Amino acid sequence: MKLTTAGESHGKMLLGILEGVPSNLEIDLDEIDRYLALRQSGYGRGGRQKIECDRVEILSGVRNKLTLGSPIAFAVKNSDYENWKEYMAPEGCDTAKRTLTKVRPGHADLTGILKYDQTDARNILERASARETAVRVVGGSIARQYLDKLGVKISGYVKSVGGIADENEYGFSMLESAKNNRLFMLDSDKEQEACALIDEAKANGDTLGGIIEIRISGLKSGFGSCMQYSTKLDSILCGALMSVQAIKGVEVGQGFKSACLKGSLVHDEIYYDKGYFRKTNNAGGIEGGMSNGEEIVLRAAMKPIPTLMSGLKTVDILTKQPVTAAGERSDVIAICAAEIILESVAASALAEVVSSRLGGDNMREVTERYNALK
Ligand code: EPS
């Protein structure tokens, strides 16, 4: 299952093509739109989300709600294009009116300009923008519906915002309720503190990041491989998470904490009672690059949004003089969006691993093969 995306942040629309989905998977369009709406939600978002109301339009590969086995093409419209077409239209426009030369630290602006031989960072930022993730959420929602047929579920929540951390542990069934909360946090006191911190950052023209936990339940053991580095499940899932804009760190299970502990406190001892089981899950459900049947636990660190209204020090690429970086309209934090996006990319990456092991041209074959696994 492979997703290709296209589209610029203020262009006409975002597009995705998802290949390799078996036939006869029933697609729930309302569910895709629900995840799109969740991606737009959360405390601390900027003005752009008031303009957009993301909805998916399926263009091919689905007939009467069932996949055909052909590539699934889809679009999410950019409503803001109406305000931007005189600066963005492919058929001709006034590019001079919206140039960005005061390149923003932390963004793709400067390196992109040099790499693609541009004189306007807009030609870089339009594609580098996290707006692209809207279609990754669509692809991820379809992948999620595929995995759901096998009993595999993906969820998550926000663990910390700007250093305000929720250290509690939660059962999988509790995680979905986080999506009813302003910051997708499960500890309401911490969430209130985090909202106050966001208000303060906003007042100071600053931004914030945080940590997100993604969990996968119901996956049988043996997905991924210990036979070739490129097929290790942890490398595939962590690579997917790292591909999301603003993600700067990823860990599996105890992750970085395990580096400070003795082996006796890290490795999950093995027991048998009609089947193998563990009493702990410090490995986060992956050993030797393969799922071990326990819940998969991933955590990702999101850096603060790099467009600061207060402006960082930079250089104007035309004059080479020191200036304050461009203060484009910006979110203070987009942690809820990132939570949904990370669930989505984890779903896409896992669906690819599952479908490459199981094969199957139609969902009957896929489910029979999965159910036949121990
Ligand atoms: C983004 C900048 C902002 C965000 C955008 C990502 O957009 P704008 O420049 O239009 O205000 O709102 O995110 C989205 C539009 C979205 O839908 O997530 C950036 O620079 O990455």
PDB file of N, CA and C in Angstrom, residues 2-7 13-19 56-61 70-77 127 132-140 142:
ATOM      1  N   LYS A   2       0.790   2.054  -1.028  1.00  0.00           N
ATOM      2  CA  LYS A   2       1.725   3.188  -1.127  1.00  0.00           C
ATOM      3  C   LYS A   2       0.942   4.472  -1.387  1.00  0.00           C
ATOM      4  N   LEU A   3       1.230   5.496  -0.584  1.00  0.00           N
ATOM      5  CA  LEU A   3       0.539   6.784  -0.736  1.00  0.00           C
ATOM      6  C   LEU A   3       1.491   7.806  -1.334  1.00  0.00           C
ATOM      7  N   THR A   4       1.046   8.460  -2.404  1.00  0.00           N
ATOM      8  CA  THR A   4       1.785   9.599  -2.967  1.00  0.00           C
ATOM      9  C   THR A   4       0.908  10.831  -2.787  1.00  0.00           C
ATOM     10  N   THR A   5       1.507  11.945  -2.351  1.00  0.00           N
ATOM     11  CA  THR A   5       0.700  13.165  -2.189  1.00  0.00           C
ATOM     12  C   THR A   5       1.217  14.267  -3.115  1.00  0.00           C
ATOM     13  N   ALA A   6       0.339  15.231  -3.390  1.00  0.00           N
ATOM     14  CA  ALA A   6       0.713  16.410  -4.185  1.00  0.00           C
ATOM     15  C   ALA A   6      -0.100  17.590  -3.662  1.00  0.00           C
ATOM     16  N   GLY A   7       0.362  18.794  -3.994  1.00  0.00           N
ATOM     17  CA  GLY A   7      -0.421  19.979  -3.631  1.00  0.00           C
ATOM     18  C   GLY A   7       0.370  20.961  -2.794  1.00  0.00           C
ATOM     19  N   MET A  13      -5.745  22.593  -4.478  1.00  0.00           N
ATOM     20  CA  MET A  13      -6.166  21.475  -3.641  1.00  0.00           C
ATOM     21  C   MET A  13      -4.982  20.589  -3.323  1.00  0.00           C
ATOM     22  N   LEU A  14      -5.207  19.690  -2.381  1.00  0.00           N
ATOM     23  CA  LEU A  14      -4.225  18.655  -2.074  1.00  0.00           C
ATOM     24  C   LEU A  14      -4.748  17.353  -2.657  1.00  0.00           C
ATOM     25  N   LEU A  15      -3.825  16.557  -3.168  1.00  0.00           N
ATOM     26  CA  LEU A  15      -4.225  15.313  -3.833  1.00  0.00           C
ATOM     27  C   LEU A  15      -3.451  14.141  -3.263  1.00  0.00           C
ATOM     28  N   GLY A  16      -4.083  12.968  -3.260  1.00  0.00           N
ATOM     29  CA  GLY A  16      -3.390  11.749  -2.853  1.00  0.00           C
ATOM     30  C   GLY A  16      -3.749  10.609  -3.785  1.00  0.00           C
ATOM     31  N   ILE A  17      -2.795   9.709  -3.994  1.00  0.00           N
ATOM     32  CA  ILE A  17      -3.092   8.457  -4.705  1.00  0.00           C
ATOM     33  C   ILE A  17      -2.602   7.325  -3.816  1.00  0.00           C
ATOM     34  N   LEU A  18      -3.513   6.447  -3.451  1.00  0.00           N
ATOM     35  CA  LEU A  18      -3.183   5.307  -2.593  1.00  0.00           C
ATOM     36  C   LEU A  18      -3.292   4.042  -3.439  1.00  0.00           C
ATOM     37  N   GLU A  19      -2.144   3.364  -3.595  1.00  0.00           N
ATOM     38  CA  GLU A  19      -2.123   2.141  -4.420  1.00  0.00           C
ATOM     39  C   GLU A  19      -1.995   0.921  -3.526  1.00  0.00           C
ATOM     40  N   VAL A  56     -13.068  15.134   2.317  1.00  0.00           N
ATOM     41  CA  VAL A  56     -12.433  14.362   1.250  1.00  0.00           C
ATOM     42  C   VAL A  56     -13.374  14.225   0.062  1.00  0.00           C
ATOM     43  N   GLU A  57     -12.803  14.273  -1.137  1.00  0.00           N
ATOM     44  CA  GLU A  57     -13.553  13.885  -2.333  1.00  0.00           C
ATOM     45  C   GLU A  57     -12.798  12.722  -2.966  1.00  0.00           C
ATOM     46  N   ILE A  58     -13.462  11.569  -3.055  1.00  0.00           N
ATOM     47  CA  ILE A  58     -12.820  10.400  -3.680  1.00  0.00           C
ATOM     48  C   ILE A  58     -13.013  10.530  -5.187  1.00  0.00           C
ATOM     49  N   LEU A  59     -11.911  10.384  -5.931  1.00  0.00           N
ATOM     50  CA  LEU A  59     -11.965  10.591  -7.383  1.00  0.00           C
ATOM     51  C   LEU A  59     -11.895   9.289  -8.170  1.00  0.00           C
ATOM     52  N   SER A  60     -11.332   8.261  -7.572  1.00  0.00           N
ATOM     53  CA  SER A  60     -11.256   6.978  -8.293  1.00  0.00           C
ATOM     54  C   SER A  60     -11.001   5.848  -7.313  1.00  0.00           C
ATOM     55  N   GLY A  61     -11.212   4.624  -7.787  1.00  0.00           N
ATOM     56  CA  GLY A  61     -10.824   3.439  -7.015  1.00  0.00           C
ATOM     57  C   GLY A  61     -11.886   2.941  -6.054  1.00  0.00           C
ATOM     58  N   SER A  70      -8.198  -0.925  -7.571  1.00  0.00           N
ATOM     59  CA  SER A  70      -7.440   0.016  -8.420  1.00  0.00           C
ATOM     60  C   SER A  70      -6.918   1.165  -7.543  1.00  0.00           C
ATOM     61  N   PRO A  71      -5.980   1.982  -8.053  1.00  0.00           N
ATOM     62  CA  PRO A  71      -5.494   3.116  -7.248  1.00  0.00           C
ATOM     63  C   PRO A  71      -6.647   4.011  -6.787  1.00  0.00           C
ATOM     64  N   ILE A  72      -6.594   4.400  -5.532  1.00  0.00           N
ATOM     65  CA  ILE A  72      -7.632   5.295  -4.990  1.00  0.00           C
ATOM     66  C   ILE A  72      -7.069   6.712  -5.027  1.00  0.00           C
ATOM     67  N   ALA A  73      -7.704   7.576  -5.821  1.00  0.00           N
ATOM     68  CA  ALA A  73      -7.267   8.971  -5.899  1.00  0.00           C
ATOM     69  C   ALA A  73      -8.273   9.822  -5.121  1.00  0.00           C
ATOM     70  N   PHE A  74      -7.760  10.830  -4.423  1.00  0.00           N
ATOM     71  CA  PHE A  74      -8.671  11.680  -3.651  1.00  0.00           C
ATOM     72  C   PHE A  74      -8.128  13.101  -3.539  1.00  0.00           C
ATOM     73  N   ALA A  75      -9.033  14.022  -3.179  1.00  0.00           N
ATOM     74  CA  ALA A  75      -8.663  15.442  -3.085  1.00  0.00           C
ATOM     75  C   ALA A  75      -9.231  16.058  -1.817  1.00  0.00           C
ATOM     76  N   VAL A  76      -8.506  17.013  -1.289  1.00  0.00           N
ATOM     77  CA  VAL A  76      -9.023  17.888  -0.226  1.00  0.00           C
ATOM     78  C   VAL A  76      -8.806  19.313  -0.744  1.00  0.00           C
ATOM     79  N   LYS A  77      -9.908  20.056  -0.854  1.00  0.00           N
ATOM     80  CA  LYS A  77      -9.844  21.406  -1.426  1.00  0.00           C
ATOM     81  C   LYS A  77      -9.212  22.403  -0.449  1.00  0.00           C
ATOM     82  N   ARG A 127       5.054  23.923  -0.359  1.00  0.00           N
ATOM     83  CA  ARG A 127       5.019  22.459  -0.352  1.00  0.00           C
ATOM     84  C   ARG A 127       5.494  21.906   0.992  1.00  0.00           C
ATOM     85  N   GLU A 132      -0.010  19.814   3.869  1.00  0.00           N
ATOM     86  CA  GLU A 132       0.084  18.572   3.094  1.00  0.00           C
ATOM     87  C   GLU A 132      -0.447  17.369   3.876  1.00  0.00           C
ATOM     88  N   THR A 133      -0.380  17.467   5.205  1.00  0.00           N
ATOM     89  CA  THR A 133      -0.754  16.313   6.016  1.00  0.00           C
ATOM     90  C   THR A 133      -2.251  16.000   5.949  1.00  0.00           C
ATOM     91  N   ALA A 134      -3.055  16.944   5.420  1.00  0.00           N
ATOM     92  CA  ALA A 134      -4.498  16.656   5.313  1.00  0.00           C
ATOM     93  C   ALA A 134      -4.709  15.396   4.464  1.00  0.00           C
ATOM     94  N   VAL A 135      -3.981  15.286   3.350  1.00  0.00           N
ATOM     95  CA  VAL A 135      -4.195  14.087   2.514  1.00  0.00           C
ATOM     96  C   VAL A 135      -3.493  12.858   3.093  1.00  0.00           C
ATOM     97  N   ARG A 136      -2.498  13.079   3.946  1.00  0.00           N
ATOM     98  CA  ARG A 136      -1.932  11.907   4.627  1.00  0.00           C
ATOM     99  C   ARG A 136      -2.933  11.341   5.634  1.00  0.00           C
ATOM    100  N   VAL A 137      -3.754  12.237   6.186  1.00  0.00           N
ATOM    101  CA  VAL A 137      -4.805  11.759   7.093  1.00  0.00           C
ATOM    102  C   VAL A 137      -5.848  10.949   6.307  1.00  0.00           C
ATOM    103  N   VAL A 138      -6.162  11.383   5.088  1.00  0.00           N
ATOM    104  CA  VAL A 138      -7.125  10.620   4.272  1.00  0.00           C
ATOM    105  C   VAL A 138      -6.553   9.224   3.979  1.00  0.00           C
ATOM    106  N   GLY A 139      -5.313   9.167   3.482  1.00  0.00           N
ATOM    107  CA  GLY A 139      -4.684   7.869   3.179  1.00  0.00           C
ATOM    108  C   GLY A 139      -4.602   7.006   4.422  1.00  0.00           C
ATOM    109  N   GLY A 140      -4.249   7.640   5.541  1.00  0.00           N
ATOM    110  CA  GLY A 140      -4.141   6.911   6.808  1.00  0.00           C
ATOM    111  C   GLY A 140      -5.487   6.399   7.283  1.00  0.00           C
ATOM    112  N   ILE A 142      -7.965   5.440   5.359  1.00  0.00           N
ATOM    113  CA  ILE A 142      -8.302   4.250   4.548  1.00  0.00           C
ATOM    114  C   ILE A 142      -7.480   3.050   5.055  1.00  0.00           C
TER     115      ILE A 142
END
